[in-house]
Amino acid sequence: MEIGIVGKPNVGKSTFFKALTLADAEIANFPFTTIKANIGVGYVRKECACRSLSLECNPKNSVCKEKNRFIPVRVIDVAGLVPGAHEGKGLGNRFLDDLRQADALIHIIDISGRTNERGEVTRGYEPEKDIKFLEEEIDLWFYGILRKNWGRIYNKAKHSHKDLIIELAEQLSGLGINEKQVGEAVKMSGLTESTEWSDSQIKEFATRLRNISKPILIAANKIDLDPGNFETLRERYDMIPVSAEAELALRQAEKSGIISYLPGDKEFKILRDVDERQRRALEFIQNNVLNKYNSTGIQNCINTAVFGLLKQIVVYPVENESKFTDNRGNVLPDAYILPEGSTALDLAYRVHTDIGNKFIGAIDCRTRMKVGKEHRLSDGDIIKVLTGR
Ligand SMILES: Nc1nc2c(ncn2[C@@H]2O[C@H](COP(=O)(O)OP(=O)(O)O)[C@@H](O)[C@H]2O)c(=O)[nH]1
Ligand SMILES: [Mg+2]
């Protein structure tokens, strides 16, 4: 799974990315700083199963801090987008290339209105424009690809609607889109019976498909500068208030042992003497970000993208169903992110193809009940897969 960080230049994408991954994305106050896509690892946060079981865990594929499990997901800092990108303007094509594999997008906007459409410093810019333009750009990009290939798609599929969906999915597979998503979008646009689509129907379909295959979460960044726009826009848009800069400062302070802080928390503890400047910066973050919005918003964004937009759950596979360990005695070693509705068999295949092939059943370790391959998993399940020869 991959989450794309998108938005026009200078809204704080690299700061957001760096805070999320603590990698060294270049951060600077001029357009097009990020000319190469940065790929890194961020973490979603969930209460760890070790908490309800009162166990100490030994995580392997993830991290447990104060009984919170942090599970890795791939994050990509996409090159800055400007209007007209779908026609190749700005870093347009590169932007779109980077987008292909993203399963969901976090759209960073400068909610303080201090960045204009080209990414230059200004005052009073309306961030709502950015929300609209980004969706439009991506919709147009989808539409462009469909338009370009429509003749071929139509010729191959004109006799059967089923073929149309298969053909569409094939033409769009480069965008990380599958048949199920295409089928859903066809249905939502009310085009289930026809293969003869008008231009406006193709457009409508492109928009639906974009919504399904690249859902967008809006991160209202730079909330520390001016929350005015946030208060007016929040009624019309689902937005998460964010201060990427505050999160980056907190994570860096945590890394150097100045504070104790867990991403997503609403407070931190100062651990040692700090100078006056640091103390004031930390106080500012506590008073103007954490106290007002309950967190810096970064953790909330990645969690909402993965568990909200993408509807994923977390499951712990184990080998010993009473000790919750792997065969080396590690307690709750792995936490897997799976789509809601996944079955015990899906989990087996995720662990290893071999395990999937040899699946004969599974044990729900919390209830000690044996379950079959069709058994739908729930968030937080601990599962032992049983294999035959
Ligand atoms: N006040 C404030 N400034 C921020 C925040 N996030 C980023 N910035 C600043 O905005 C400028 C652009 O940030 P950058 O991450 O390079 O933007 P990008 O071009 O979208 O990658 C830099 O000067 C950052 O320090 C924030 O949450 N609050
Ligand atoms: Mg950047």
Coordinates of C-alpha atoms and ligand atoms in Angstrom, one line a residue:
M1 CA 0.0 0.0 0.0
E2 CA 1.2 3.4 -0.8
I3 CA 0.0 6.9 0.2
G4 CA 0.9 9.9 -2.0
I5 CA 1.5 13.3 -0.5
V6 CA 0.3 15.8 -3.1
G7 CA -0.3 19.5 -3.5
K8 CA 1.0 22.6 -5.2
P9 CA 4.6 23.9 -4.3
N10 CA 5.3 25.3 -0.9
V11 CA 2.3 24.1 1.0
G12 CA 4.5 21.9 3.2
K13 CA 4.5 18.5 1.5
S14 CA 8.2 17.9 2.2
T15 CA 7.8 19.0 5.8
F16 CA 4.8 16.7 6.2
F17 CA 6.7 13.9 4.5
K18 CA 9.8 14.4 6.6
A19 CA 7.8 14.6 9.8
L20 CA 6.0 11.4 8.8
T21 CA 9.2 9.5 7.8
L22 CA 11.9 11.5 9.5
A23 CA 13.8 11.2 6.2
D24 CA 15.8 14.0 4.6
A25 CA 13.5 15.4 2.1
E26 CA 14.8 18.8 1.1
I27 CA 12.9 21.6 2.7
A28 CA 13.1 25.1 1.3
N29 CA 10.9 28.1 0.7
F30 CA 10.8 28.2 -3.1
P31 CA 8.9 26.3 -5.8
F32 CA 10.0 23.0 -7.2
T33 CA 12.3 22.0 -4.4
T34 CA 11.2 18.5 -4.6
I35 CA 12.2 17.5 -8.2
K36 CA 12.6 13.9 -7.5
A37 CA 9.9 11.9 -5.8
N38 CA 10.8 10.8 -2.4
I39 CA 9.6 7.5 -1.1
G40 CA 9.8 6.7 2.5
V41 CA 8.1 4.8 5.3
G42 CA 5.5 6.3 7.6
Y43 CA 3.6 4.5 10.4
V44 CA -0.1 4.1 11.2
R45 CA -0.8 4.0 14.9
K46 CA -3.2 1.5 16.6
E47 CA -3.7 0.4 20.2
C48 CA -1.6 -2.7 20.3
A49 CA -3.2 -6.1 21.1
C50 CA -0.7 -6.5 23.9
R51 CA -2.6 -3.9 25.8
S52 CA -5.9 -5.8 26.2
L53 CA -4.0 -9.0 26.8
S54 CA -1.7 -7.5 29.4
L55 CA 1.3 -8.9 27.7
E56 CA 4.7 -7.6 26.8
C57 CA 5.2 -7.9 23.0
N58 CA 8.3 -8.4 20.8
P59 CA 7.3 -6.7 17.5
K60 CA 9.2 -7.7 14.4
N61 CA 7.6 -6.1 11.4
S62 CA 6.4 -3.1 13.3
V63 CA 7.1 -1.1 16.5
C64 CA 5.3 -1.0 19.8
K65 CA 5.6 2.1 22.0
E66 CA 3.6 2.4 25.3
K67 CA 1.3 -0.3 24.0
N68 CA 0.6 1.5 20.7
R69 CA 1.5 -0.4 17.6
F70 CA 3.1 1.6 14.8
I71 CA 2.8 -0.3 11.5
P72 CA 4.8 0.8 8.4
V73 CA 3.2 2.0 5.2
R74 CA 4.9 3.4 2.1
V75 CA 4.6 7.2 1.6
I76 CA 5.6 9.2 -1.5
D77 CA 6.3 12.9 -1.5
V78 CA 5.0 13.8 -5.0
A79 CA 6.6 16.6 -7.0
G80 CA 4.7 19.9 -6.7
L81 CA 1.6 20.3 -8.8
V82 CA 0.5 23.4 -10.7
P83 CA -2.7 24.0 -12.7
G84 CA -2.4 22.5 -16.2
A85 CA -0.3 19.6 -15.0
H86 CA -2.5 17.1 -17.0
E87 CA -1.2 19.0 -20.1
G88 CA 2.4 18.7 -18.9
K89 CA 2.7 22.1 -17.3
G90 CA 5.1 22.6 -14.4
L91 CA 6.3 19.2 -13.3
G92 CA 3.1 17.8 -14.6
N93 CA 4.0 14.6 -16.2
R94 CA 6.4 13.6 -13.5
F95 CA 3.7 14.4 -11.0
L96 CA 1.3 12.1 -12.7
D97 CA 3.9 9.4 -13.1
D98 CA 4.5 9.5 -9.3
L99 CA 0.8 9.2 -8.7
R100 CA 0.2 6.0 -10.5
Q101 CA 0.9 3.6 -7.7
A102 CA -0.7 5.6 -4.9
D103 CA -3.7 4.0 -3.3
A104 CA -4.9 7.2 -1.6
L105 CA -3.7 10.8 -1.6
I106 CA -3.2 13.2 1.2
H107 CA -3.7 16.6 -0.3
I108 CA -1.7 19.2 1.6
I109 CA -3.1 22.7 1.4
D110 CA -1.8 25.9 3.0
I111 CA -4.9 26.7 5.0
S112 CA -3.4 30.1 6.1
G113 CA -3.8 31.3 2.6
R114 CA -0.2 32.5 2.4
T115 CA 0.8 30.6 -0.7
N116 CA -0.5 31.6 -4.1
E117 CA -1.4 29.2 -7.0
R118 CA 2.2 29.1 -8.2
G119 CA 3.6 28.4 -4.7
E120 CA 4.8 32.0 -4.0
V121 CA 4.4 33.7 -0.7
T122 CA 1.3 35.9 -0.5
R123 CA -1.6 36.9 1.8
G124 CA -5.3 36.2 1.6
Y125 CA -5.2 33.4 -1.0
E126 CA -8.3 31.2 -0.9
P127 CA -7.3 27.6 -0.2
E128 CA -10.6 26.3 -1.5
K129 CA -9.3 27.0 -5.0
D130 CA -6.6 24.4 -4.4
I131 CA -9.0 21.8 -3.2
K132 CA -11.0 22.1 -6.4
F133 CA -8.0 22.4 -8.8
L134 CA -6.3 19.3 -7.5
E135 CA -9.4 17.1 -8.0
E136 CA -9.9 18.6 -11.4
E137 CA -6.3 18.0 -12.5
I138 CA -6.5 14.4 -11.6
D139 CA -9.9 13.8 -13.0
L140 CA -8.7 15.4 -16.3
W141 CA -5.7 13.2 -16.3
F142 CA -7.9 10.1 -16.0
Y143 CA -10.2 11.5 -18.6
G144 CA -7.3 12.2 -21.0
I145 CA -6.1 8.6 -20.8
L146 CA -9.6 7.3 -21.4
R147 CA -10.2 9.7 -24.3
K148 CA -6.9 8.7 -25.9
N149 CA -7.6 5.0 -25.7
W150 CA -11.3 5.1 -26.2
G151 CA -11.3 3.9 -29.9
R152 CA -9.3 0.8 -29.0
I153 CA -11.3 0.1 -25.9
Y154 CA -14.6 0.4 -27.8
N155 CA -13.5 -1.7 -30.7
K156 CA -12.5 -4.5 -28.5
A157 CA -15.5 -4.4 -26.2
K158 CA -18.4 -3.2 -28.3
H159 CA -20.2 -6.6 -28.2
S160 CA -20.2 -7.2 -24.6
H161 CA -20.5 -5.1 -21.5
K162 CA -18.4 -7.6 -19.5
D163 CA -15.6 -7.2 -22.0
L164 CA -15.8 -3.5 -21.6
I165 CA -15.0 -3.6 -17.9
I166 CA -12.1 -6.1 -18.5
E167 CA -10.8 -3.9 -21.3
L168 CA -11.1 -0.7 -19.3
A169 CA -9.3 -2.3 -16.3
E170 CA -6.5 -3.5 -18.6
Q171 CA -6.0 0.0 -20.2
L172 CA -6.0 1.5 -16.7
S173 CA -3.9 -1.1 -14.9
G174 CA -0.9 1.2 -15.1
L175 CA -2.7 3.6 -12.7
G176 CA -3.0 0.8 -10.2
I177 CA -6.7 0.3 -11.0
N178 CA -8.5 -3.1 -11.0
E179 CA -11.6 -4.6 -12.4
K180 CA -13.6 -4.3 -9.2
Q181 CA -12.9 -0.5 -9.1
V182 CA -13.8 -0.1 -12.8
G183 CA -17.0 -2.1 -12.2
E184 CA -18.0 0.0 -9.3
A185 CA -17.4 3.3 -11.2
V186 CA -19.4 2.0 -14.2
K187 CA -22.3 1.2 -11.9
M188 CA -22.1 4.5 -10.1
S189 CA -22.2 6.4 -13.4
G190 CA -25.2 4.5 -14.5
L191 CA -23.5 3.0 -17.5
T192 CA -24.0 -0.6 -16.8
E193 CA -25.9 -1.5 -20.0
S194 CA -24.3 0.6 -22.7
T195 CA -20.9 0.4 -24.4
E196 CA -21.6 3.5 -26.5
W197 CA -20.5 6.3 -24.2
S198 CA -20.8 10.0 -24.9
D199 CA -18.0 12.3 -24.1
S200 CA -19.7 13.6 -21.0
Q201 CA -20.3 10.1 -19.9
I202 CA -16.6 9.3 -20.2
K203 CA -15.9 12.4 -18.1
E204 CA -18.4 11.4 -15.4
F205 CA -16.9 7.9 -15.3
A206 CA -13.4 9.4 -15.0
T207 CA -14.4 11.4 -12.0
R208 CA -16.1 8.4 -10.3
L209 CA -13.2 6.2 -11.0
R210 CA -10.7 8.7 -9.6
N211 CA -12.8 9.0 -6.5
I212 CA -12.8 5.2 -6.0
S213 CA -9.2 4.5 -7.0
K214 CA -7.4 7.5 -5.6
P215 CA -9.5 8.9 -2.7
I216 CA -8.2 12.2 -1.4
L217 CA -7.9 13.4 2.2
I218 CA -7.4 17.1 2.8
A219 CA -4.7 18.1 5.2
A220 CA -5.2 21.8 6.3
N221 CA -1.6 22.5 6.9
K222 CA 0.0 25.6 8.5
I223 CA -2.9 25.7 10.9
D224 CA -0.5 27.3 13.4
L225 CA -0.3 30.4 11.3
D226 CA -4.0 31.2 10.9
P227 CA -7.0 29.0 11.6
G228 CA -9.6 31.4 10.0
N229 CA -10.1 29.6 6.7
F230 CA -10.2 26.3 8.5
E231 CA -13.2 27.4 10.5
T232 CA -15.1 28.5 7.4
L233 CA -14.2 25.6 5.1
R234 CA -14.6 22.8 7.6
E235 CA -18.4 22.8 7.2
R236 CA -18.1 22.0 3.5
Y237 CA -15.0 19.8 3.3
D238 CA -13.7 17.0 5.4
M239 CA -10.4 18.4 6.5
I240 CA -7.8 17.5 9.2
P241 CA -6.1 20.5 10.8
V242 CA -2.4 20.0 10.6
S243 CA 0.9 21.6 11.5
A244 CA 3.6 19.7 9.8
E245 CA 6.2 22.0 11.1
A246 CA 5.1 21.4 14.7
E247 CA 5.2 17.7 14.2
L248 CA 8.6 17.8 12.6
A249 CA 9.9 19.9 15.6
L250 CA 8.4 17.5 18.1
R251 CA 9.8 14.4 16.4
Q252 CA 13.3 16.0 16.1
A253 CA 13.1 17.0 19.8
E254 CA 12.1 13.5 20.7
K255 CA 14.9 12.0 18.6
S256 CA 17.5 14.1 20.4
G257 CA 16.1 13.2 23.8
I258 CA 14.8 16.6 24.7
I259 CA 11.2 15.5 25.0
S260 CA 9.2 12.3 25.2
Y261 CA 6.4 12.3 22.6
L262 CA 4.4 9.8 20.7
P263 CA 3.1 10.8 17.3
G264 CA -0.6 11.5 17.6
D265 CA -0.4 12.5 21.2
K266 CA -1.8 15.8 22.5
E267 CA 1.1 16.4 24.8
F268 CA 4.8 15.8 25.4
K269 CA 7.1 15.9 28.4
I270 CA 10.2 18.0 28.5
L271 CA 13.0 15.6 29.7
R272 CA 15.9 17.9 30.2
D273 CA 17.0 21.6 30.4
V274 CA 16.2 23.5 27.3
D275 CA 17.3 27.0 26.3
E276 CA 14.8 29.9 26.2
R277 CA 14.3 29.7 22.5
Q278 CA 13.5 26.0 22.6
R279 CA 11.2 26.4 25.5
R280 CA 9.2 29.1 23.8
A281 CA 9.0 27.0 20.6
L282 CA 7.7 24.0 22.5
E283 CA 5.3 26.2 24.4
F284 CA 4.0 27.6 21.2
I285 CA 3.3 24.2 19.8
Q286 CA 1.5 23.1 23.0
N287 CA -0.7 26.2 23.2
N288 CA -1.4 26.9 19.6
V289 CA -1.5 23.4 18.0
L290 CA -1.9 20.6 20.5
N291 CA -4.3 22.3 23.0
K292 CA -6.4 23.6 20.1
Y293 CA -6.6 20.6 17.8
N294 CA -5.7 17.7 20.1
S295 CA -2.6 16.8 18.0
T296 CA -0.4 18.1 15.2
G297 CA -2.7 16.2 12.8
I298 CA 0.0 14.2 11.0
Q299 CA -0.8 10.9 12.6
N300 CA -4.5 11.5 12.2
C301 CA -3.9 12.0 8.4
I302 CA -2.1 8.8 7.8
N303 CA -4.5 6.8 10.1
T304 CA -7.5 8.3 8.3
A305 CA -6.1 7.6 4.9
V306 CA -5.4 3.9 5.7
F307 CA -8.2 3.0 8.1
G308 CA -10.8 5.5 6.9
L309 CA -10.4 6.1 3.1
L310 CA -8.9 2.7 2.3
K311 CA -10.9 0.8 5.0
Q312 CA -8.0 -1.4 6.2
I313 CA -7.8 -3.4 9.4
V314 CA -4.9 -4.8 11.5
V315 CA -4.5 -8.5 12.1
Y316 CA -1.8 -10.3 14.1
P317 CA -0.8 -13.7 12.8
V318 CA 0.8 -16.0 15.4
E319 CA 2.0 -19.7 15.5
N320 CA 1.2 -20.5 19.1
E321 CA -2.4 -19.8 19.8
S322 CA -2.2 -19.7 23.6
K323 CA 1.0 -17.8 24.0
F324 CA 0.4 -15.5 21.0
T325 CA 3.9 -16.1 19.7
D326 CA 5.8 -17.1 16.6
N327 CA 7.9 -20.3 16.7
R328 CA 10.8 -18.4 18.4
G329 CA 8.7 -17.2 21.3
N330 CA 8.2 -13.6 20.1
V331 CA 4.9 -12.3 21.4
L332 CA 2.6 -10.7 18.7
P333 CA 5.6 -10.4 16.4
D334 CA 3.8 -9.1 13.3
A335 CA 0.9 -6.8 12.6
Y336 CA -0.5 -6.9 9.1
I337 CA -2.6 -4.3 7.3
L338 CA -5.4 -6.0 5.3
P339 CA -8.5 -4.7 3.6
E340 CA -11.7 -4.9 5.6
G341 CA -13.6 -8.1 4.6
S342 CA -10.4 -10.1 4.3
T343 CA -10.7 -13.8 5.2
A344 CA -8.5 -16.2 7.1
L345 CA -7.3 -17.5 3.8
D346 CA -6.4 -14.0 2.6
L347 CA -4.3 -13.6 5.7
A348 CA -2.6 -17.0 5.1
Y349 CA -1.6 -15.9 1.5
R350 CA -0.4 -12.5 2.8
V351 CA 1.9 -14.3 5.3
H352 CA 3.3 -16.6 2.5
T353 CA 2.0 -18.1 -0.7
D354 CA 3.0 -21.5 0.7
I355 CA 1.0 -21.0 3.8
G356 CA -2.0 -20.0 1.7
N357 CA -1.6 -23.1 -0.5
K358 CA -1.4 -25.4 2.5
F359 CA -4.3 -23.7 4.4
I360 CA -6.6 -26.2 6.2
G361 CA -8.2 -23.8 8.8
A362 CA -7.3 -21.2 11.3
I363 CA -7.8 -20.4 15.0
D364 CA -9.2 -17.2 16.3
C365 CA -6.8 -17.0 19.3
R366 CA -8.9 -14.6 21.3
T367 CA -12.0 -16.9 21.3
R368 CA -10.0 -20.2 20.7
M369 CA -12.5 -21.1 18.0
K370 CA -11.6 -22.9 14.9
V371 CA -12.6 -21.0 11.7
G372 CA -12.6 -21.8 8.0
K373 CA -11.1 -20.1 5.0
E374 CA -14.2 -17.9 4.4
H375 CA -14.1 -16.5 7.9
R376 CA -14.0 -12.7 7.8
L377 CA -11.4 -11.2 10.0
S378 CA -12.0 -8.3 12.4
D379 CA -9.7 -5.5 13.3
G380 CA -7.3 -6.6 16.1
D381 CA -7.8 -10.3 15.5
I382 CA -5.0 -12.6 16.5
I383 CA -5.0 -15.6 14.1
K384 CA -3.1 -18.9 13.9
V385 CA -3.2 -20.4 10.5
L386 CA -3.4 -24.3 10.4
T387 CA -1.6 -25.9 7.5
G388 CA -1.6 -29.4 6.1
R389 CA 0.9 -31.1 3.8
Ligands
LIG1 N1 4.1 27.8 9.8 C1 4.2 26.7 9.2 N2 5.1 26.6 8.2 C2 5.2 25.4 7.5 C3 4.4 24.3 7.9 N3 4.7 23.3 7.1 C4 5.7 23.7 6.2 N4 5.9 25.0 6.5 C5 6.9 25.9 5.7 O1 6.5 26.1 4.4 C6 7.6 26.2 3.5 C7 7.5 25.1 2.4 O2 7.6 23.8 2.9 P1 8.0 22.5 2.1 O3 7.8 21.4 3.0 O4 9.3 22.7 1.4 O5 6.8 22.6 0.9 P2 6.6 21.8 -0.4 O6 7.1 22.6 -1.5 O7 5.1 21.6 -0.5 O8 7.3 20.5 -0.3 C8 8.8 26.0 4.4 O9 9.3 27.2 4.7 C9 8.3 25.3 5.6 O10 9.0 25.5 6.8 C10 3.5 24.4 9.0 O11 2.8 23.5 9.4 N5 3.4 25.6 9.6
MG2 MG 8.8 19.7 -1.5

